[in-house]
Amino acid sequence: DIVMTQSPDSLAVSLGERATINCKSSQSVLYSSNNKNYLAWYQQKPGQPPKLLIYWASTRESGVPDRFSGSGSGTDFTLTISSLQAEDVAVYYCHQYYNIPLTFGPGTKVDIK
Amino acid sequence: QVQLVQSGAEVRKPGASVKVSCKASGYTFTGYFINWVRQAPGQGPEWMGWINPNSGGTNYAQNFQGRVTMTRDTSITTAYMELSSLRSDDTAVYYCAKSGRDCSNTNCYSYFDLWGRGTLVTVSS
């Protein structure tokens, strides 16, 4: 199984400041035949299902604010919130869909400082 | 609108079974795989498997092999997940989630672009 790890476990950022979340996979999720990274990011607020933010490591889902961006390749990925808003308080998960079983990271909780 | 509507919360005793439904609307049900994902309290999501609504083909995570059965009824655009031999550590919110890309007939390595609101299954004696 591909194990996903995230860092930090939690972070507190001032409104308007940058938040950076890291995700590492135990093996590469880059598929060489199409040069795509099979990595997605989700946001989950209390009592709600996860919401897709980013797929193919850096493609923003329709309707997601452009302050959210994804980067990285192979085994190391980053989700950046460029200017944290109050509504961004949530837990963020990375997800690899390169191999069965599909697996998720343990989550990073983002709060306001 | 595009949505997945799940059945309501369930309480079961250890050893029993539970069947959760997921009704799709607003898109072509047979065009996209449905995945089942569970989330125990305070934990990250855990993928359980997928079903191809077009063919009925399934792929279950090893952790659930022999205990989970995924089915669908295309006439009412509904997918089902049945989990048997329930244990207390099966207590979780169970989600259905639509694959975000069209896939081959047998495999679907995809992100999830639409989720149901979840069904809480509580296993307690």
Tab-separated table of N, CA and C in Angstrom, chain B:
chain	number	residue	atom	x	y	z
B	1	GLN	N	-30.166	19.057	-9.239
B	1	GLN	CA	-28.754	19.329	-9.308
B	1	GLN	C	-27.968	18.045	-9.100
B	2	VAL	N	-26.670	18.123	-9.365
B	2	VAL	CA	-25.810	16.959	-9.205
B	2	VAL	C	-25.643	16.665	-7.728
B	3	GLN	N	-26.048	15.459	-7.311
B	3	GLN	CA	-25.934	15.134	-5.895
B	3	GLN	C	-25.982	13.635	-5.672
B	4	LEU	N	-25.477	13.248	-4.509
B	4	LEU	CA	-25.573	11.880	-4.003
B	4	LEU	C	-26.293	11.970	-2.666
B	5	VAL	N	-27.416	11.280	-2.542
B	5	VAL	CA	-28.209	11.318	-1.314
B	5	VAL	C	-28.144	9.951	-0.649
B	6	GLN	N	-27.628	9.925	0.573
B	6	GLN	CA	-27.450	8.669	1.290
B	6	GLN	C	-28.585	8.421	2.279
B	7	SER	N	-28.709	7.163	2.665
B	7	SER	CA	-29.715	6.763	3.648
B	7	SER	C	-29.281	7.206	5.043
B	8	GLY	N	-30.220	7.083	5.976
B	8	GLY	CA	-30.022	7.638	7.299
B	8	GLY	C	-29.170	6.772	8.220
B	9	ALA	N	-28.895	7.342	9.392
B	9	ALA	CA	-28.028	6.691	10.377
B	9	ALA	C	-28.574	5.336	10.802
B	10	GLU	N	-27.659	4.439	11.146
B	10	GLU	CA	-28.012	3.079	11.537
B	10	GLU	C	-27.295	2.708	12.833
B	11	VAL	N	-27.946	1.878	13.630
B	11	VAL	CA	-27.324	1.302	14.828
B	11	VAL	C	-27.435	-0.207	14.709
B	12	ARG	N	-26.337	-0.890	14.898
B	12	ARG	CA	-26.317	-2.354	14.796
B	12	ARG	C	-25.540	-2.932	15.972
B	13	LYS	N	-25.866	-4.206	16.262
B	13	LYS	CA	-25.115	-4.949	17.274
B	13	LYS	C	-23.932	-5.651	16.601
B	14	PRO	N	-22.882	-5.934	17.365
B	14	PRO	CA	-21.753	-6.688	16.801
B	14	PRO	C	-22.218	-7.997	16.181
B	15	GLY	N	-21.650	-8.288	14.999
B	15	GLY	CA	-22.007	-9.496	14.272
B	15	GLY	C	-23.095	-9.305	13.240
B	16	ALA	N	-23.813	-8.202	13.322
B	16	ALA	CA	-24.903	-7.926	12.382
B	16	ALA	C	-24.346	-7.350	11.084
B	17	SER	N	-25.277	-7.062	10.152
B	17	SER	CA	-24.923	-6.441	8.877
B	17	SER	C	-25.649	-5.111	8.742
B	18	VAL	N	-25.131	-4.272	7.849
B	18	VAL	CA	-25.777	-2.998	7.558
B	18	VAL	C	-25.681	-2.762	6.053
B	19	LYS	N	-26.725	-2.159	5.491
B	19	LYS	CA	-26.746	-1.832	4.063
B	19	LYS	C	-27.068	-0.358	3.914
B	20	VAL	N	-26.167	0.375	3.272
B	20	VAL	CA	-26.293	1.815	3.080
B	20	VAL	C	-26.578	2.084	1.608
B	21	SER	N	-27.490	3.006	1.338
B	21	SER	CA	-27.809	3.337	-0.043
B	21	SER	C	-27.316	4.730	-0.405
B	22	CYS	N	-27.158	4.950	-1.700
B	22	CYS	CA	-26.610	6.202	-2.232
B	22	CYS	C	-27.312	6.470	-3.564
B	23	LYS	N	-28.230	7.429	-3.565
B	23	LYS	CA	-28.993	7.727	-4.783
B	23	LYS	C	-28.347	8.886	-5.527
B	24	ALA	N	-28.023	8.655	-6.779
B	24	ALA	CA	-27.380	9.654	-7.619
B	24	ALA	C	-28.406	10.388	-8.466
B	25	SER	N	-28.180	11.672	-8.680
B	25	SER	CA	-29.030	12.440	-9.573
B	25	SER	C	-28.223	13.564	-10.198
B	26	GLY	N	-28.696	14.030	-11.360
B	26	GLY	CA	-28.075	15.175	-12.006
B	26	GLY	C	-26.932	14.848	-12.947
B	27	TYR	N	-26.596	13.569	-13.091
B	27	TYR	CA	-25.551	13.183	-14.036
B	27	TYR	C	-25.861	11.765	-14.507
B	28	THR	N	-25.115	11.284	-15.490
B	28	THR	CA	-25.328	9.941	-16.025
B	28	THR	C	-24.755	8.917	-15.055
B	29	PHE	N	-25.648	8.230	-14.354
B	29	PHE	CA	-25.245	7.316	-13.275
B	29	PHE	C	-24.277	6.246	-13.764
B	30	THR	N	-24.515	5.724	-14.963
B	30	THR	CA	-23.689	4.624	-15.460
B	30	THR	C	-22.367	5.098	-16.046
B	31	GLY	N	-22.137	6.404	-16.043
B	31	GLY	CA	-20.922	6.929	-16.657
B	31	GLY	C	-19.735	7.045	-15.728
B	32	TYR	N	-19.959	6.924	-14.425
B	32	TYR	CA	-18.883	7.181	-13.468
B	32	TYR	C	-18.950	6.172	-12.322
B	33	PHE	N	-17.785	5.658	-11.932
B	33	PHE	CA	-17.711	4.735	-10.810
B	33	PHE	C	-18.191	5.412	-9.531
B	34	ILE	N	-18.736	4.592	-8.637
B	34	ILE	CA	-19.063	5.041	-7.287
B	34	ILE	C	-18.112	4.343	-6.313
B	35	ASN	N	-17.480	5.128	-5.476
B	35	ASN	CA	-16.587	4.616	-4.440
B	35	ASN	C	-17.277	4.698	-3.082
B	36	TRP	N	-16.871	3.822	-2.190
B	36	TRP	CA	-17.314	3.906	-0.792
B	36	TRP	C	-16.082	4.160	0.076
B	37	VAL	N	-16.210	5.144	0.942
B	37	VAL	CA	-15.130	5.607	1.807
B	37	VAL	C	-15.695	5.729	3.215
B	38	ARG	N	-14.968	5.253	4.198
B	38	ARG	CA	-15.454	5.445	5.555
B	38	ARG	C	-14.462	6.282	6.350
B	39	GLN	N	-14.982	6.880	7.411
B	39	GLN	CA	-14.158	7.749	8.240
B	39	GLN	C	-14.555	7.535	9.696
B	40	ALA	N	-13.651	6.922	10.447
B	40	ALA	CA	-13.875	6.720	11.873
B	40	ALA	C	-13.683	8.051	12.601
B	41	PRO	N	-14.265	8.193	13.776
B	41	PRO	CA	-14.168	9.461	14.515
B	41	PRO	C	-12.722	9.917	14.682
B	42	GLY	N	-12.444	11.149	14.234
B	42	GLY	CA	-11.116	11.724	14.394
B	42	GLY	C	-10.042	11.168	13.482
B	43	GLN	N	-10.440	10.330	12.516
B	43	GLN	CA	-9.466	9.690	11.621
B	43	GLN	C	-9.582	10.220	10.191
B	44	GLY	N	-8.596	9.892	9.373
B	44	GLY	CA	-8.668	10.213	7.958
B	44	GLY	C	-9.585	9.247	7.233
B	45	PRO	N	-9.957	9.590	6.010
B	45	PRO	CA	-10.813	8.699	5.222
B	45	PRO	C	-10.094	7.391	4.875
B	46	GLU	N	-10.898	6.337	4.703
B	46	GLU	CA	-10.385	5.018	4.330
B	46	GLU	C	-11.216	4.492	3.171
B	47	TRP	N	-10.559	4.224	2.039
B	47	TRP	CA	-11.254	3.736	0.861
B	47	TRP	C	-11.638	2.269	1.044
B	48	MET	N	-12.909	1.940	0.716
B	48	MET	CA	-13.393	0.566	0.887
B	48	MET	C	-13.480	-0.194	-0.437
B	49	GLY	N	-13.703	0.553	-1.519
B	49	GLY	CA	-13.814	-0.105	-2.810
B	49	GLY	C	-14.654	0.716	-3.762
B	50	TRP	N	-14.795	0.197	-4.980
B	50	TRP	CA	-15.628	0.874	-5.975
B	50	TRP	C	-16.542	-0.091	-6.690
B	51	ILE	N	-17.561	0.481	-7.323
B	51	ILE	CA	-18.429	-0.277	-8.209
B	51	ILE	C	-18.584	0.498	-9.508
B	52	ASN	N	-18.546	-0.208	-10.608
B	52	ASN	CA	-18.838	0.354	-11.910
B	52	ASN	C	-20.344	0.226	-12.121
B	53	PRO	N	-21.092	1.312	-12.057
B	53	PRO	CA	-22.552	1.198	-12.179
B	53	PRO	C	-23.004	0.659	-13.530
B	54	ASN	N	-22.150	0.782	-14.541
B	54	ASN	CA	-22.527	0.301	-15.871
B	54	ASN	C	-22.512	-1.225	-15.924
B	55	SER	N	-21.413	-1.830	-15.456
B	55	SER	CA	-21.264	-3.284	-15.559
B	55	SER	C	-21.599	-4.016	-14.269
B	56	GLY	N	-21.579	-3.301	-13.163
B	56	GLY	CA	-21.735	-3.943	-11.854
B	56	GLY	C	-20.424	-4.491	-11.320
B	57	GLY	N	-19.344	-4.342	-12.077
B	57	GLY	CA	-18.047	-4.817	-11.622
B	57	GLY	C	-17.576	-4.074	-10.383
B	58	THR	N	-16.864	-4.786	-9.514
B	58	THR	CA	-16.428	-4.199	-8.254
B	58	THR	C	-14.943	-4.445	-8.012
B	59	ASN	N	-14.381	-3.650	-7.120
B	59	ASN	CA	-13.019	-3.843	-6.648
B	59	ASN	C	-13.013	-3.428	-5.188
B	60	TYR	N	-12.744	-4.398	-4.299
B	60	TYR	CA	-12.796	-4.143	-2.866
B	60	TYR	C	-11.395	-4.041	-2.291
B	61	ALA	N	-11.209	-3.135	-1.349
B	61	ALA	CA	-9.943	-3.063	-0.625
B	61	ALA	C	-9.738	-4.356	0.162
B	62	GLN	N	-8.497	-4.777	0.241
B	62	GLN	CA	-8.160	-6.045	0.915
B	62	GLN	C	-8.706	-6.080	2.344
B	63	ASN	N	-8.688	-4.923	3.020
B	63	ASN	CA	-9.135	-4.872	4.416
B	63	ASN	C	-10.592	-5.283	4.586
B	64	PHE	N	-11.361	-5.208	3.496
B	64	PHE	CA	-12.796	-5.467	3.593
B	64	PHE	C	-13.235	-6.698	2.792
B	65	GLN	N	-12.286	-7.339	2.138
B	65	GLN	CA	-12.616	-8.526	1.339
B	65	GLN	C	-13.328	-9.565	2.201
B	66	GLY	N	-14.418	-10.090	1.673
B	66	GLY	CA	-15.179	-11.103	2.388
B	66	GLY	C	-16.257	-10.541	3.300
B	67	ARG	N	-16.198	-9.239	3.576
B	67	ARG	CA	-17.207	-8.622	4.465
B	67	ARG	C	-18.054	-7.583	3.761
B	68	VAL	N	-17.577	-7.069	2.626
B	68	VAL	CA	-18.288	-5.978	1.957
B	68	VAL	C	-18.851	-6.458	0.621
B	69	THR	N	-20.021	-5.945	0.294
B	69	THR	CA	-20.637	-6.213	-0.998
B	69	THR	C	-21.210	-4.909	-1.533
B	70	MET	N	-20.785	-4.545	-2.732
B	70	MET	CA	-21.298	-3.325	-3.374
B	70	MET	C	-22.145	-3.726	-4.564
B	71	THR	N	-23.327	-3.150	-4.641
B	71	THR	CA	-24.262	-3.439	-5.722
B	71	THR	C	-24.866	-2.135	-6.221
B	72	ARG	N	-25.641	-2.246	-7.298
B	72	ARG	CA	-26.313	-1.053	-7.790
B	72	ARG	C	-27.609	-1.452	-8.471
B	73	ASP	N	-28.536	-0.495	-8.555
B	73	ASP	CA	-29.794	-0.678	-9.287
B	73	ASP	C	-29.870	0.496	-10.254
B	74	THR	N	-29.594	0.239	-11.514
B	74	THR	CA	-29.542	1.337	-12.487
B	74	THR	C	-30.926	1.936	-12.731
B	75	SER	N	-31.999	1.159	-12.499
B	75	SER	CA	-33.351	1.676	-12.751
B	75	SER	C	-33.713	2.820	-11.817
B	76	ILE	N	-33.067	2.855	-10.656
B	76	ILE	CA	-33.332	3.943	-9.702
B	76	ILE	C	-32.040	4.682	-9.346
B	77	THR	N	-31.036	4.538	-10.178
B	77	THR	CA	-29.740	5.242	-10.046
B	77	THR	C	-29.234	5.237	-8.609
B	78	THR	N	-29.214	4.053	-8.027
B	78	THR	CA	-28.816	3.930	-6.622
B	78	THR	C	-27.737	2.859	-6.469
B	79	ALA	N	-26.727	3.194	-5.681
B	79	ALA	CA	-25.683	2.244	-5.317
B	79	ALA	C	-25.853	1.856	-3.855
B	80	TYR	N	-25.396	0.646	-3.545
B	80	TYR	CA	-25.527	0.121	-2.192
B	80	TYR	C	-24.191	-0.435	-1.715
B	81	MET	N	-23.982	-0.335	-0.397
B	81	MET	CA	-22.823	-0.943	0.239
B	81	MET	C	-23.309	-1.698	1.456
B	82	GLU	N	-23.049	-3.008	1.472
B	82	GLU	CA	-23.430	-3.828	2.613
B	82	GLU	C	-22.169	-4.335	3.293
B	83	LEU	N	-22.099	-4.141	4.613
B	83	LEU	CA	-20.960	-4.593	5.413
B	83	LEU	C	-21.479	-5.572	6.458
B	84	SER	N	-20.869	-6.734	6.518
B	84	SER	CA	-21.343	-7.790	7.411
B	84	SER	C	-20.353	-8.020	8.555
B	85	SER	N	-20.752	-8.891	9.465
B	85	SER	CA	-19.920	-9.252	10.622
B	85	SER	C	-19.363	-8.008	11.299
B	86	LEU	N	-20.259	-7.084	11.591
B	86	LEU	CA	-19.844	-5.796	12.128
B	86	LEU	C	-19.158	-5.924	13.482
B	87	ARG	N	-18.147	-5.081	13.691
B	87	ARG	CA	-17.404	-4.994	14.949
B	87	ARG	C	-17.515	-3.561	15.449
B	88	SER	N	-17.131	-3.365	16.691
B	88	SER	CA	-17.221	-2.007	17.249
B	88	SER	C	-16.323	-1.030	16.484
B	89	ASP	N	-15.207	-1.506	15.952
B	89	ASP	CA	-14.332	-0.585	15.208
B	89	ASP	C	-14.819	-0.304	13.791
B	90	ASP	N	-15.972	-0.814	13.429
B	90	ASP	CA	-16.626	-0.421	12.172
B	90	ASP	C	-17.483	0.830	12.366
B	91	THR	N	-17.597	1.298	13.604
B	91	THR	CA	-18.328	2.532	13.866
B	91	THR	C	-17.634	3.679	13.129
B	92	ALA	N	-18.365	4.322	12.237
B	92	ALA	CA	-17.773	5.336	11.361
B	92	ALA	C	-18.887	6.013	10.558
B	93	VAL	N	-18.503	7.089	9.893
B	93	VAL	CA	-19.368	7.678	8.865
B	93	VAL	C	-18.962	7.060	7.526
B	94	TYR	N	-19.955	6.554	6.810
B	94	TYR	CA	-19.728	5.905	5.520
B	94	TYR	C	-20.206	6.850	4.415
B	95	TYR	N	-19.305	7.128	3.469
B	95	TYR	CA	-19.608	8.033	2.357
B	95	TYR	C	-19.605	7.275	1.033
B	96	CYS	N	-20.490	7.673	0.145
B	96	CYS	CA	-20.312	7.317	-1.248
B	96	CYS	C	-19.700	8.531	-1.946
B	97	ALA	N	-18.889	8.275	-2.963
B	97	ALA	CA	-18.193	9.356	-3.646
B	97	ALA	C	-18.053	8.994	-5.125
B	98	LYS	N	-18.350	9.939	-5.980
B	98	LYS	CA	-18.323	9.718	-7.421
B	98	LYS	C	-16.908	9.955	-7.965
B	99	SER	N	-16.475	9.063	-8.813
B	99	SER	CA	-15.190	9.286	-9.483
B	99	SER	C	-15.292	10.495	-10.410
B	100	GLY	N	-14.233	11.264	-10.450
B	100	GLY	CA	-14.253	12.515	-11.190
B	100	GLY	C	-13.903	12.400	-12.658
B	101	ARG	N	-13.486	11.212	-13.086
B	101	ARG	CA	-13.127	11.039	-14.485
B	101	ARG	C	-13.769	9.761	-14.988
B	102	ASP	N	-14.004	9.720	-16.286
B	102	ASP	CA	-14.490	8.457	-16.823
B	102	ASP	C	-13.309	7.493	-16.909
B	103	CYS	N	-13.596	6.254	-16.773
B	103	CYS	CA	-12.560	5.259	-16.556
B	103	CYS	C	-12.738	4.088	-17.527
B	104	SER	N	-11.799	3.172	-17.487
B	104	SER	CA	-11.958	1.946	-18.251
B	104	SER	C	-13.107	1.147	-17.640
B	105	ASN	N	-13.479	0.075	-18.296
B	105	ASN	CA	-14.594	-0.717	-17.807
B	105	ASN	C	-14.282	-1.405	-16.485
B	106	THR	N	-12.998	-1.640	-16.238
B	106	THR	CA	-12.655	-2.452	-15.078
B	106	THR	C	-11.937	-1.693	-13.963
B	107	ASN	N	-11.299	-0.600	-14.278
B	107	ASN	CA	-10.521	0.109	-13.263
B	107	ASN	C	-10.790	1.599	-13.306
B	108	CYS	N	-10.667	2.220	-12.156
B	108	CYS	CA	-10.912	3.659	-12.099
B	108	CYS	C	-10.012	4.308	-11.075
B	109	TYR	N	-8.846	4.717	-11.521
B	109	TYR	CA	-7.911	5.416	-10.643
B	109	TYR	C	-8.235	6.904	-10.742
B	110	SER	N	-9.013	7.370	-9.778
B	110	SER	CA	-9.576	8.715	-9.900
B	110	SER	C	-9.712	9.398	-8.560
B	111	TYR	N	-9.698	10.740	-8.619
B	111	TYR	CA	-10.098	11.558	-7.486
B	111	TYR	C	-11.621	11.494	-7.391
B	112	PHE	N	-12.162	12.061	-6.300
B	112	PHE	CA	-13.599	12.017	-6.060
B	112	PHE	C	-14.159	13.443	-6.101
B	113	ASP	N	-15.015	13.723	-7.066
B	113	ASP	CA	-15.461	15.108	-7.234
B	113	ASP	C	-16.832	15.385	-6.633
B	114	LEU	N	-17.511	14.360	-6.151
B	114	LEU	CA	-18.837	14.550	-5.558
B	114	LEU	C	-19.007	13.515	-4.459
B	115	TRP	N	-19.396	13.972	-3.271
B	115	TRP	CA	-19.556	13.092	-2.120
B	115	TRP	C	-20.986	13.183	-1.598
B	116	GLY	N	-21.494	12.071	-1.074
B	116	GLY	CA	-22.706	12.122	-0.289
B	116	GLY	C	-22.424	12.758	1.067
B	117	ARG	N	-23.488	13.025	1.819
B	117	ARG	CA	-23.309	13.691	3.112
B	117	ARG	C	-22.893	12.731	4.227
B	118	GLY	N	-22.901	11.441	3.898
B	118	GLY	CA	-22.426	10.459	4.859
B	118	GLY	C	-23.556	9.799	5.632
B	119	THR	N	-23.304	8.563	6.059
B	119	THR	CA	-24.234	7.794	6.879
B	119	THR	C	-23.474	7.297	8.091
B	120	LEU	N	-23.908	7.705	9.273
B	120	LEU	CA	-23.268	7.245	10.503
B	120	LEU	C	-23.755	5.844	10.835
B	121	VAL	N	-22.817	4.923	10.929
B	121	VAL	CA	-23.122	3.560	11.367
B	121	VAL	C	-22.472	3.361	12.724
B	122	THR	N	-23.289	3.056	13.709
B	122	THR	CA	-22.811	2.834	15.068
B	122	THR	C	-22.976	1.355	15.395
B	123	VAL	N	-21.880	0.734	15.812
B	123	VAL	CA	-21.913	-0.678	16.195
B	123	VAL	C	-21.699	-0.761	17.695
B	124	SER	N	-22.731	-1.211	18.400
B	124	SER	CA	-22.656	-1.237	19.854
B	124	SER	C	-23.578	-2.310	20.395
B	125	SER	N	-23.116	-2.971	21.435
B	125	SER	CA	-23.951	-3.992	22.068
B	125	SER	C	-24.900	-3.355	23.071
